[in-house]
Short mmCIF file of C-alpha atoms in Angstrom, two decimals:
data_model
loop_
_atom_site.label_atom_id
_atom_site.label_comp_id
_atom_site.label_asym_id
_atom_site.label_seq_id
_atom_site.Cartn_x
_atom_site.Cartn_y
_atom_site.Cartn_z
CA UNK F 29 0.00 0.00 0.00
CA UNK F 30 1.20 3.54 -0.64
CA UNK F 31 1.15 4.37 3.08
CA UNK F 32 3.46 1.51 3.90
CA UNK F 33 5.95 2.66 1.26
CA UNK F 34 5.68 -0.64 -0.67
CA UNK F 35 4.16 0.93 -3.78
CA UNK F 36 3.36 4.48 -4.80
CA UNK F 37 0.23 6.14 -6.17
CA UNK F 38 1.66 6.12 -9.71
CA UNK F 39 2.00 2.32 -9.56
CA UNK F 40 -1.60 2.01 -8.32
CA UNK F 41 -2.77 4.13 -11.26
CA UNK F 42 -0.70 2.04 -13.69
CA UNK F 43 -2.20 -1.22 -12.38
CA UNK F 44 -5.71 0.21 -12.56
CA UNK F 45 -5.07 1.38 -16.14
CA UNK F 46 -3.72 -2.00 -17.20
CA UNK F 47 -6.63 -3.84 -15.55
CA UNK F 48 -9.13 -1.53 -17.26
CA UNK F 49 -7.42 -2.06 -20.64
CA UNK F 50 -7.50 -5.84 -20.28
CA UNK F 51 -11.14 -5.83 -19.23
CA UNK F 52 -12.07 -3.50 -22.10
CA UNK F 53 -10.62 -6.01 -24.58
CA UNK F 54 -13.15 -8.50 -23.22
CA UNK F 55 -16.02 -6.01 -23.25
CA UNK F 56 -16.02 -5.44 -19.49
CA UNK F 57 -15.34 -2.40 -17.31
CA UNK F 58 -14.84 -1.37 -13.71
CA UNK F 59 -16.91 1.71 -12.86
CA UNK F 60 -14.62 3.04 -10.12
CA UNK F 61 -11.55 1.99 -8.17
CA UNK F 62 -11.31 2.54 -4.42
CA UNK F 63 -8.42 1.85 -2.11
CA UNK F 64 -7.21 3.08 1.24
CA UNK F 65 -3.62 4.34 1.40
CA UNK F 66 -3.82 5.07 5.13
CA UNK F 67 -2.36 3.15 8.03
CA UNK F 68 -1.68 4.19 11.61
CA UNK F 69 1.93 2.98 11.24
CA UNK F 70 2.46 4.25 7.67
CA UNK F 71 6.05 4.95 6.64
CA UNK F 72 4.80 7.83 4.51
CA UNK F 73 3.79 10.56 6.96
CA UNK F 74 0.96 11.99 4.86
CA UNK F 75 -0.77 8.59 5.00
CA UNK F 76 -0.17 8.00 8.72
CA UNK F 77 -3.64 8.19 10.19
CA UNK F 78 -6.57 6.19 11.44
CA UNK F 79 -9.40 6.62 8.97
CA UNK F 80 -12.86 5.39 8.14
CA UNK F 81 -11.82 3.82 4.84
CA UNK F 82 -9.35 1.22 6.12
CA UNK F 83 -11.08 -2.16 6.29
CA UNK F 84 -12.93 -3.34 8.31
CA UNK F 85 -14.28 0.23 8.48
CA UNK F 86 -16.96 0.69 5.80
CA UNK F 87 -15.75 4.02 4.39
CA UNK F 88 -14.87 2.84 0.89
CA UNK F 89 -18.18 1.05 0.46
CA UNK F 90 -20.12 4.01 1.84
CA UNK F 91 -18.28 6.35 -0.56
CA UNK F 92 -19.03 4.07 -3.52
CA UNK F 93 -22.69 3.93 -2.52
CA UNK F 94 -22.86 7.74 -2.35
CA UNK F 95 -20.96 8.36 -5.59
CA UNK F 96 -22.75 5.73 -7.67
CA UNK F 97 -26.16 5.79 -5.97
CA UNK F 98 -25.89 2.17 -4.84
CA UNK F 99 -28.07 0.45 -2.26
CA UNK F 100 -25.80 -1.43 0.16
CA UNK F 101 -28.63 -3.85 0.96
CA UNK F 102 -28.58 -4.91 -2.71
CA UNK F 103 -24.77 -5.05 -2.86
CA UNK F 104 -22.26 -7.80 -2.09
CA UNK F 105 -18.75 -7.48 -0.66
CA UNK F 106 -16.50 -10.25 -2.01
CA UNK F 107 -13.14 -10.82 -0.39
CA UNK F 108 -10.60 -13.39 0.72
CA UNK F 109 -10.38 -12.30 4.37
CA UNK F 110 -12.80 -12.10 7.25
CA UNK F 111 -11.75 -8.45 7.37
CA UNK F 112 -13.55 -8.02 4.03
CA UNK F 113 -16.65 -9.77 5.37
CA UNK F 114 -16.61 -7.50 8.43
CA UNK F 115 -16.29 -4.45 6.16
CA UNK F 116 -19.29 -5.52 4.12
CA UNK F 117 -21.34 -6.21 7.22
CA UNK F 118 -20.43 -2.78 8.67
CA UNK F 119 -21.64 -1.15 5.43
CA UNK F 120 -24.88 -3.17 5.34
CA UNK F 121 -24.02 -5.41 2.38
CA UNK F 122 -24.14 -9.14 1.98
CA UNK F 123 -20.69 -10.70 2.16
CA UNK F 124 -18.99 -13.59 0.38
CA UNK F 125 -15.65 -15.11 1.37
CA UNK F 126 -13.64 -16.73 -1.42
CA UNK F 127 -10.98 -19.34 -0.67
CA UNK F 128 -8.16 -18.37 -3.06
CA UNK F 129 -5.37 -16.40 -1.45
CA UNK F 130 -5.87 -15.82 2.26
CA UNK F 131 -9.40 -17.22 2.10
CA UNK F 132 -8.18 -20.82 2.11
CA UNK F 133 -6.93 -20.39 5.67
CA UNK F 134 -9.50 -17.81 6.72
CA UNK F 135 -12.46 -20.09 5.91
CA UNK F 136 -11.30 -22.55 8.55
CA UNK F 137 -11.51 -20.09 11.45
CA UNK F 138 -14.22 -17.46 11.33
CA UNK F 139 -13.68 -14.87 14.06
CA UNK F 140 -16.34 -14.82 16.75
CA UNK F 141 -19.90 -14.60 15.53
CA UNK F 142 -19.00 -13.16 12.13
CA UNK F 143 -20.55 -15.11 9.27
CA UNK F 144 -20.43 -14.89 5.50
CA UNK F 145 -23.48 -15.32 3.30
CA UNK F 146 -21.41 -17.84 1.36
CA UNK F 147 -17.91 -19.31 1.41
CA UNK F 148 -16.91 -20.24 -2.12
CA UNK F 149 -13.90 -21.65 -3.93
CA UNK F 150 -13.21 -18.83 -6.37
CA UNK F 151 -14.37 -15.56 -7.86
CA UNK F 152 -16.37 -17.23 -10.64
CA UNK F 153 -18.39 -19.12 -8.02
CA UNK F 154 -18.95 -15.81 -6.24
CA UNK F 155 -20.25 -14.27 -9.49
CA UNK F 156 -22.64 -17.20 -9.93
CA UNK F 157 -23.82 -16.90 -6.31
CA UNK F 158 -24.43 -13.16 -6.74
CA UNK F 159 -26.39 -13.69 -9.95
CA UNK F 160 -28.52 -16.44 -8.37
CA UNK F 161 -29.13 -14.38 -5.22
CA UNK F 162 -29.75 -10.92 -6.66
CA UNK F 163 -33.14 -9.29 -6.78
CA UNK F 164 -33.92 -8.00 -10.23
#
């Protein structure tokens, strides 16, 4: 993350541009990108802060809902950590945990009473779950 000094904002923009270009070749698009550069222990002083957008805080989801007129109750947070599930719950969305990446280990030990609406093997399964469970 930029705040940790691992990558910079220019690299984030480059990755987003490349991802958008690849998706466009397949006829797909991402409406907006959101990320939190902040961390209380950030190496970069301008990012050193506690904020409402660092997961599990719901700030990024709330911002997306405001900017794109989205209903969180009709939205789904998909992630590979329980932190993502907690973020979705805090914002009032449904939440799906996928097993690739951190999710393989995370699925074995949900923290406390936190639950996901589904725990699935990959992103494509999550897409199928969302399509089957969306109100049209």
